[in-house]
């Protein structure tokens, strides 16, 4: 390792789970609605989250600059999810008001962060929330959701089962609306609003980069569960924009739940079995149907990392003053895997990353968002 690298960093795995699509930067799409950021700016406690420069990572990766977008304090919550939940719930309630509807129960499934965000925004807007939680979510995360006033239902199955249970509960409950951050055929409007909500994160990043003399990033690294945040990144960087060359976008997943990587490799959406992972918020086995066309056509690369790969980066970011849980640190783990180690020269060329490039890592959660211990709430051993 370079002497300028973080001490706890590790080289790329010998057989890196990796996908690349060279034509992604030529694909374009419509931009997200411009009014989303104005809506967020009007919420209590809104301010742009920090964009922290880490020169030691730039030296390690052999690039010009590296920045971390720190989502550990977003609208009073320790993860980025409040952006999507708030905008979607705002749209749901506005639509119901136009139709003369009364109070609503907002139903969702979660690995932790999204459910807490829905519960918080339901309370903010004077509504009720019901949150279905799969196995593997730490009791402290469940308690945080309950503390927001939500009715929590523990599901003894994986995330996909919790989503099915939530959808059934919303369909069978009068005055209930499913607010889920994944889509499937027939359920895409509300997930689409959630993705629109995430656009504020990328708009903030643009302004913060320009303020320090960077016109546009060369590579943006995004953790992916069902792919909704990655979809928002694609929509932002592949819409009508003027950067030349455009940013490369890379998703990162746990190797135990790499549904985006598997789907890209097959050229069609596939579901994968999931296992235990400290990256609980990314422990998803099925790509969002709404996200899939964006990921298929606009994502440059995808990589999968292990829990061990993510643990070192979490410590590295903490040492640099960035609070990052395992999911947030996955971005650094993925960048380290792709840009260093065996075969890195080929991967760097595919991503267009060189000595002058600017790399942006999205740290999607702080340490408070995803506590983890030796055992999860359902008795299964959880790796650290």
Short mmCIF file of C-alpha atoms in Angstrom, two decimals:
data_model
loop_
_atom_site.label_atom_id
_atom_site.label_comp_id
_atom_site.label_asym_id
_atom_site.label_seq_id
_atom_site.Cartn_x
_atom_site.Cartn_y
_atom_site.Cartn_z
CA UNK A 1 0.00 0.00 0.00
CA UNK A 2 1.00 3.57 -0.57
CA UNK A 3 2.36 5.33 2.50
CA UNK A 4 -0.28 8.00 1.93
CA UNK A 5 -3.14 5.51 2.15
CA UNK A 6 -5.25 5.01 5.24
CA UNK A 7 -3.65 2.35 7.39
CA UNK A 8 -6.80 0.23 7.61
CA UNK A 9 -7.40 0.21 3.84
CA UNK A 10 -7.13 -3.00 1.89
CA UNK A 11 -6.35 -3.76 -1.78
CA UNK A 12 -8.98 -4.83 -4.26
CA UNK A 13 -10.04 -8.47 -4.04
CA UNK A 14 -8.25 -10.86 -6.41
CA UNK A 15 -11.53 -11.75 -8.16
CA UNK A 16 -13.52 -8.53 -7.92
CA UNK A 17 -17.27 -8.84 -8.64
CA UNK A 18 -17.40 -6.16 -11.33
CA UNK A 19 -19.52 -4.93 -14.24
CA UNK A 20 -18.80 -2.09 -16.65
CA UNK A 21 -20.75 -0.52 -19.53
CA UNK A 22 -18.68 1.76 -21.73
CA UNK A 23 -21.62 3.49 -23.45
CA UNK A 24 -23.36 4.71 -20.27
CA UNK A 25 -22.05 8.27 -20.49
CA UNK A 26 -23.68 8.78 -23.88
CA UNK A 27 -27.19 8.00 -22.57
CA UNK A 28 -29.49 10.89 -21.61
CA UNK A 29 -32.79 11.28 -19.76
CA UNK A 30 -35.16 13.96 -18.46
CA UNK A 31 -34.05 15.97 -15.40
CA UNK A 32 -35.82 15.71 -12.02
CA UNK A 33 -38.31 18.46 -11.08
CA UNK A 34 -36.62 21.72 -10.15
CA UNK A 35 -39.07 22.44 -7.31
CA UNK A 36 -37.90 19.53 -5.14
CA UNK A 37 -35.00 21.40 -3.57
CA UNK A 38 -37.17 24.44 -2.84
CA UNK A 39 -39.58 22.14 -0.99
CA UNK A 40 -36.77 20.68 1.11
CA UNK A 41 -35.37 24.13 1.86
CA UNK A 42 -38.71 25.00 3.48
CA UNK A 43 -38.68 22.04 5.89
CA UNK A 44 -37.77 22.59 9.57
CA UNK A 45 -34.09 21.96 10.16
CA UNK A 46 -33.03 21.88 6.50
CA UNK A 47 -29.46 22.72 5.57
CA UNK A 48 -27.13 21.15 2.98
CA UNK A 49 -25.14 18.25 4.38
CA UNK A 50 -21.36 18.52 4.49
CA UNK A 51 -19.09 17.79 1.54
CA UNK A 52 -15.72 16.92 3.07
CA UNK A 53 -12.49 16.82 1.08
CA UNK A 54 -10.02 14.03 1.96
CA UNK A 55 -6.64 14.65 0.28
CA UNK A 56 -5.22 11.44 1.76
CA UNK A 57 -7.69 9.45 -0.33
CA UNK A 58 -6.81 11.45 -3.43
CA UNK A 59 -3.16 10.47 -2.87
CA UNK A 60 -4.07 6.83 -2.32
CA UNK A 61 -6.24 6.66 -5.45
CA UNK A 62 -3.88 8.71 -7.62
CA UNK A 63 -6.55 11.30 -8.50
CA UNK A 64 -6.85 15.07 -8.21
CA UNK A 65 -9.41 15.39 -5.39
CA UNK A 66 -11.73 13.16 -3.33
CA UNK A 67 -14.84 14.41 -1.53
CA UNK A 68 -17.27 12.61 0.77
CA UNK A 69 -20.91 13.70 0.86
CA UNK A 70 -21.75 13.15 4.52
CA UNK A 71 -25.41 12.21 5.08
CA UNK A 72 -25.05 11.50 8.81
CA UNK A 73 -27.20 14.53 9.75
CA UNK A 74 -30.00 14.96 7.22
CA UNK A 75 -33.11 16.81 8.45
CA UNK A 76 -32.44 15.61 11.98
CA UNK A 77 -31.96 11.97 10.97
CA UNK A 78 -28.73 10.01 10.47
CA UNK A 79 -29.29 9.08 6.80
CA UNK A 80 -30.32 10.53 3.45
CA UNK A 81 -33.71 8.79 3.30
CA UNK A 82 -35.66 11.76 4.68
CA UNK A 83 -35.22 13.51 1.32
CA UNK A 84 -37.25 10.91 -0.55
CA UNK A 85 -39.78 10.21 2.18
CA UNK A 86 -40.60 13.88 2.76
CA UNK A 87 -41.17 14.71 -0.91
CA UNK A 88 -43.23 11.57 -1.56
CA UNK A 89 -45.43 12.08 1.52
CA UNK A 90 -45.89 15.74 0.58
CA UNK A 91 -47.11 14.65 -2.86
CA UNK A 92 -49.38 11.93 -1.41
CA UNK A 93 -51.01 14.33 1.04
CA UNK A 94 -51.41 17.08 -1.56
CA UNK A 95 -53.13 14.65 -3.89
CA UNK A 96 -55.43 13.41 -1.13
CA UNK A 97 -56.28 16.99 -0.14
CA UNK A 98 -57.28 17.74 -3.73
CA UNK A 99 -59.67 14.79 -3.54
CA UNK A 100 -61.07 15.77 -0.16
CA UNK A 101 -59.43 12.87 1.66
CA UNK A 102 -58.89 12.74 5.42
CA UNK A 103 -56.06 11.41 7.58
CA UNK A 104 -53.98 8.56 6.18
CA UNK A 105 -51.90 5.69 7.51
CA UNK A 106 -48.54 5.62 5.75
CA UNK A 107 -47.28 2.04 5.39
CA UNK A 108 -43.78 0.91 4.44
CA UNK A 109 -41.12 -1.78 4.82
CA UNK A 110 -37.56 -0.97 5.78
CA UNK A 111 -34.09 -2.17 6.66
CA UNK A 112 -33.98 0.81 9.03
CA UNK A 113 -33.40 4.24 7.53
CA UNK A 114 -36.36 4.55 5.14
CA UNK A 115 -38.84 3.39 7.76
CA UNK A 116 -37.59 5.87 10.31
CA UNK A 117 -37.77 8.64 7.71
CA UNK A 118 -41.37 7.74 6.82
CA UNK A 119 -42.26 7.62 10.52
CA UNK A 120 -40.61 11.02 11.16
CA UNK A 121 -42.33 12.68 8.21
CA UNK A 122 -45.68 11.11 9.08
CA UNK A 123 -45.38 12.69 12.53
CA UNK A 124 -44.28 16.02 11.03
CA UNK A 125 -47.32 16.08 8.73
CA UNK A 126 -49.75 14.85 11.41
CA UNK A 127 -50.30 11.34 10.02
CA UNK A 128 -49.88 7.76 11.29
CA UNK A 129 -47.22 5.30 10.14
CA UNK A 130 -46.92 1.51 10.11
CA UNK A 131 -43.48 0.06 9.42
CA UNK A 132 -42.65 -3.57 8.58
CA UNK A 133 -39.12 -4.58 9.60
CA UNK A 134 -37.36 -7.75 8.34
CA UNK A 135 -34.93 -9.90 10.27
CA UNK A 136 -31.38 -8.60 10.60
CA UNK A 137 -32.28 -5.06 11.68
CA UNK A 138 -30.74 -4.20 15.04
CA UNK A 139 -33.10 -3.62 18.00
CA UNK A 140 -31.78 -0.07 18.43
CA UNK A 141 -32.86 0.76 14.86
CA UNK A 142 -36.30 -0.73 15.53
CA UNK A 143 -36.60 1.30 18.74
CA UNK A 144 -35.67 4.48 16.84
CA UNK A 145 -38.59 3.85 14.45
CA UNK A 146 -40.96 3.22 17.35
CA UNK A 147 -39.76 6.41 19.04
CA UNK A 148 -40.99 8.33 16.00
CA UNK A 149 -44.51 7.13 16.87
CA UNK A 150 -44.81 4.38 14.27
CA UNK A 151 -46.51 1.02 14.69
CA UNK A 152 -43.70 -1.48 14.01
CA UNK A 153 -44.36 -5.00 12.72
CA UNK A 154 -41.43 -7.44 12.90
CA UNK A 155 -41.25 -9.84 9.95
CA UNK A 156 -39.34 -13.15 10.42
CA UNK A 157 -38.20 -13.08 6.81
CA UNK A 158 -35.95 -11.09 4.49
CA UNK A 159 -36.47 -7.56 3.16
CA UNK A 160 -38.46 -8.69 0.11
CA UNK A 161 -40.93 -10.50 2.41
CA UNK A 162 -41.32 -7.37 4.53
CA UNK A 163 -42.14 -5.40 1.37
CA UNK A 164 -44.81 -7.94 0.43
CA UNK A 165 -46.32 -7.76 3.91
CA UNK A 166 -46.38 -3.96 3.83
CA UNK A 167 -48.00 -3.91 0.40
CA UNK A 168 -50.71 -6.32 1.57
CA UNK A 169 -51.36 -4.27 4.70
CA UNK A 170 -51.70 -1.05 2.71
CA UNK A 171 -54.02 -2.67 0.17
CA UNK A 172 -56.23 -4.12 2.89
CA UNK A 173 -56.43 -1.09 5.16
CA UNK A 174 -58.94 1.70 4.58
CA UNK A 175 -57.19 5.04 4.42
CA UNK A 176 -53.76 3.42 4.02
CA UNK A 177 -51.10 4.31 1.45
CA UNK A 178 -47.93 2.35 0.72
CA UNK A 179 -44.85 4.63 0.70
CA UNK A 180 -42.18 2.21 -0.48
CA UNK A 181 -38.74 3.07 -1.87
CA UNK A 182 -38.77 0.25 -4.38
CA UNK A 183 -41.04 -0.20 -7.38
CA UNK A 184 -42.62 -3.08 -9.25
CA UNK A 185 -45.03 -3.20 -12.22
CA UNK A 186 -48.21 -1.43 -11.16
CA UNK A 187 -46.52 0.39 -8.25
CA UNK A 188 -44.22 3.08 -9.55
CA UNK A 189 -45.70 6.53 -8.95
CA UNK A 190 -44.80 6.89 -5.25
CA UNK A 191 -41.35 5.28 -5.63
CA UNK A 192 -40.83 7.77 -8.45
CA UNK A 193 -41.57 10.64 -6.07
CA UNK A 194 -39.10 9.19 -3.57
CA UNK A 195 -36.40 9.12 -6.26
CA UNK A 196 -37.22 12.73 -7.16
CA UNK A 197 -36.69 13.63 -3.51
CA UNK A 198 -33.15 12.29 -3.61
CA UNK A 199 -32.28 14.81 -6.35
CA UNK A 200 -31.64 17.45 -3.68
CA UNK A 201 -28.54 15.53 -2.54
CA UNK A 202 -26.98 15.76 -6.00
CA UNK A 203 -28.00 19.38 -6.56
CA UNK A 204 -26.33 20.30 -3.26
CA UNK A 205 -23.18 18.43 -4.29
CA UNK A 206 -22.99 20.37 -7.56
CA UNK A 207 -23.11 23.69 -5.75
CA UNK A 208 -20.62 22.64 -3.11
CA UNK A 209 -18.13 21.42 -5.74
CA UNK A 210 -18.42 24.64 -7.73
CA UNK A 211 -17.76 26.61 -4.55
CA UNK A 212 -14.33 24.94 -4.27
CA UNK A 213 -13.46 25.25 -7.94
CA UNK A 214 -14.68 21.89 -9.30
CA UNK A 215 -17.05 22.24 -12.24
CA UNK A 216 -18.13 18.59 -12.21
CA UNK A 217 -17.01 15.26 -10.71
CA UNK A 218 -15.26 12.62 -12.76
CA UNK A 219 -16.59 9.66 -10.75
CA UNK A 220 -19.52 9.42 -8.33
CA UNK A 221 -19.78 6.27 -6.17
CA UNK A 222 -23.23 5.34 -4.83
CA UNK A 223 -24.27 2.55 -2.44
CA UNK A 224 -27.13 0.52 -3.91
CA UNK A 225 -29.87 -1.51 -2.26
CA UNK A 226 -32.84 -1.70 -4.63
CA UNK A 227 -31.15 0.98 -6.75
CA UNK A 228 -33.32 4.05 -6.11
CA UNK A 229 -30.51 6.37 -5.01
CA UNK A 230 -28.39 5.18 -7.91
CA UNK A 231 -31.37 5.90 -10.18
CA UNK A 232 -31.52 9.44 -8.81
CA UNK A 233 -27.81 9.82 -9.52
CA UNK A 234 -28.26 8.63 -13.09
CA UNK A 235 -31.24 10.97 -13.59
CA UNK A 236 -29.16 13.89 -12.32
CA UNK A 237 -25.94 13.27 -14.23
CA UNK A 238 -27.51 11.95 -17.45
CA UNK A 239 -30.13 14.69 -17.84
CA UNK A 240 -29.69 17.80 -19.96
CA UNK A 241 -26.32 18.91 -18.64
CA UNK A 242 -23.21 20.59 -20.00
CA UNK A 243 -20.32 18.75 -18.31
CA UNK A 244 -17.68 17.47 -20.70
CA UNK A 245 -16.88 14.72 -20.19
CA UNK A 246 -19.88 13.60 -18.11
CA UNK A 247 -19.41 11.97 -14.73
CA UNK A 248 -18.97 8.21 -14.44
CA UNK A 249 -21.36 6.55 -11.99
CA UNK A 250 -20.57 3.36 -10.05
CA UNK A 251 -22.84 1.45 -7.67
CA UNK A 252 -21.62 -0.59 -4.67
CA UNK A 253 -23.46 -3.47 -2.99
CA UNK A 254 -22.80 -6.19 -0.41
CA UNK A 255 -21.61 -9.37 -2.10
CA UNK A 256 -24.37 -11.17 -0.19
CA UNK A 257 -27.12 -9.06 -1.80
CA UNK A 258 -25.78 -7.86 -5.15
CA UNK A 259 -29.05 -7.68 -7.09
CA UNK A 260 -27.97 -4.68 -9.20
CA UNK A 261 -24.70 -6.33 -10.22
CA UNK A 262 -26.45 -9.62 -11.02
CA UNK A 263 -29.15 -7.87 -13.05
CA UNK A 264 -26.62 -5.85 -15.05
CA UNK A 265 -24.65 -9.00 -15.76
CA UNK A 266 -27.76 -10.79 -17.04
CA UNK A 267 -29.13 -7.78 -18.91
CA UNK A 268 -32.47 -8.14 -17.13
CA UNK A 269 -33.79 -7.77 -13.57
CA UNK A 270 -33.11 -10.82 -11.42
CA UNK A 271 -33.75 -11.52 -7.76
CA UNK A 272 -30.93 -12.91 -5.65
CA UNK A 273 -31.01 -14.62 -2.25
CA UNK A 274 -29.73 -12.40 0.54
CA UNK A 275 -27.61 -13.23 3.55
CA UNK A 276 -26.53 -11.53 6.75
CA UNK A 277 -24.49 -8.36 6.29
CA UNK A 278 -23.46 -5.39 8.41
CA UNK A 279 -24.59 -3.28 5.43
CA UNK A 280 -28.19 -3.86 6.53
CA UNK A 281 -29.67 -0.97 4.54
CA UNK A 282 -28.30 -2.50 1.33
CA UNK A 283 -29.51 -6.04 2.07
CA UNK A 284 -32.01 -6.17 -0.81
CA UNK A 285 -32.54 -9.00 -3.26
CA UNK A 286 -34.60 -7.36 -6.03
CA UNK A 287 -33.92 -4.26 -8.13
CA UNK A 288 -36.66 -1.62 -8.25
CA UNK A 289 -38.51 -1.91 -11.56
CA UNK A 290 -38.49 1.89 -11.83
CA UNK A 291 -34.75 2.07 -11.28
CA UNK A 292 -33.83 -0.75 -13.64
CA UNK A 293 -33.96 1.09 -17.02
CA UNK A 294 -31.84 3.92 -15.58
CA UNK A 295 -29.27 1.53 -14.13
CA UNK A 296 -29.16 -0.62 -17.26
CA UNK A 297 -28.57 2.32 -19.59
CA UNK A 298 -26.93 5.04 -17.47
CA UNK A 299 -24.74 3.29 -14.88
CA UNK A 300 -21.08 2.97 -15.86
CA UNK A 301 -20.08 0.28 -13.43
CA UNK A 302 -21.16 -1.86 -10.48
CA UNK A 303 -19.06 -3.59 -7.84
CA UNK A 304 -19.78 -5.82 -4.84
CA UNK A 305 -17.83 -5.72 -1.57
CA UNK A 306 -17.69 -7.81 1.59
CA UNK A 307 -18.43 -6.76 5.15
CA UNK A 308 -14.69 -6.86 5.81
CA UNK A 309 -14.14 -4.54 2.83
CA UNK A 310 -16.56 -2.03 4.37
CA UNK A 311 -15.26 -2.21 7.95
CA UNK A 312 -11.87 -0.63 7.24
CA UNK A 313 -13.34 2.30 5.29
CA UNK A 314 -15.79 3.00 8.13
CA UNK A 315 -12.83 3.34 10.51
CA UNK A 316 -10.93 5.42 7.95
CA UNK A 317 -13.80 7.87 7.57
CA UNK A 318 -14.24 8.11 11.34
CA UNK A 319 -10.55 8.97 11.67
CA UNK A 320 -11.10 11.75 9.13
CA UNK A 321 -14.05 13.15 11.06
CA UNK A 322 -16.83 11.64 8.94
CA UNK A 323 -19.43 9.56 10.78
CA UNK A 324 -20.21 6.67 8.43
CA UNK A 325 -22.01 3.42 9.03
CA UNK A 326 -21.29 0.26 7.02
CA UNK A 327 -23.63 1.26 4.18
CA UNK A 328 -22.16 4.74 3.88
CA UNK A 329 -18.62 3.37 4.01
CA UNK A 330 -19.47 1.00 1.16
CA UNK A 331 -18.74 3.86 -1.25
CA UNK A 332 -15.14 4.08 -0.07
CA UNK A 333 -14.86 0.28 -0.09
CA UNK A 334 -16.10 0.17 -3.68
CA UNK A 335 -13.83 2.98 -4.83
CA UNK A 336 -10.84 1.33 -3.18
CA UNK A 337 -11.71 -2.00 -4.80
CA UNK A 338 -12.16 -0.49 -8.25
CA UNK A 339 -9.31 2.02 -8.31
CA UNK A 340 -6.55 -0.01 -6.61
CA UNK A 341 -5.22 -3.55 -6.62
CA UNK A 342 -4.99 -6.16 -9.37
CA UNK A 343 -6.58 -5.03 -12.64
CA UNK A 344 -7.05 -1.45 -11.46
CA UNK A 345 -5.51 0.07 -14.59
CA UNK A 346 -8.19 -1.53 -16.77
CA UNK A 347 -11.00 -0.48 -14.44
CA UNK A 348 -9.70 3.08 -14.18
CA UNK A 349 -9.61 3.39 -17.97
CA UNK A 350 -13.17 2.09 -18.18
CA UNK A 351 -14.30 4.72 -15.68
CA UNK A 352 -12.25 7.51 -17.24
CA UNK A 353 -10.43 8.12 -13.95
CA UNK A 354 -7.01 9.77 -14.19
CA UNK A 355 -4.59 11.91 -12.17
CA UNK A 356 -6.75 15.04 -12.49
CA UNK A 357 -10.12 13.39 -11.74
CA UNK A 358 -12.42 14.40 -8.89
CA UNK A 359 -14.11 11.49 -7.09
CA UNK A 360 -17.25 11.92 -4.98
CA UNK A 361 -18.18 9.22 -2.45
CA UNK A 362 -21.73 9.23 -1.09
CA UNK A 363 -21.71 8.29 2.58
CA UNK A 364 -25.42 7.64 2.91
CA UNK A 365 -25.66 7.09 6.66
CA UNK A 366 -23.94 7.90 9.92
CA UNK A 367 -23.01 5.39 12.59
CA UNK A 368 -26.24 6.08 14.48
CA UNK A 369 -28.32 4.85 11.54
CA UNK A 370 -27.12 1.26 11.55
CA UNK A 371 -25.96 -0.07 14.91
CA UNK A 372 -24.74 -3.64 14.70
CA UNK A 373 -23.68 -6.24 17.20
CA UNK A 374 -22.84 -9.92 17.41
CA UNK A 375 -26.46 -10.97 17.18
CA UNK A 376 -29.40 -9.44 15.34
CA UNK A 377 -32.88 -9.14 16.86
CA UNK A 378 -34.01 -12.42 15.38
CA UNK A 379 -31.19 -14.52 16.80
CA UNK A 380 -29.09 -15.01 13.67
CA UNK A 381 -25.37 -14.29 13.89
CA UNK A 382 -24.50 -11.01 12.23
CA UNK A 383 -20.97 -10.40 11.02
CA UNK A 384 -19.27 -7.25 12.26
#
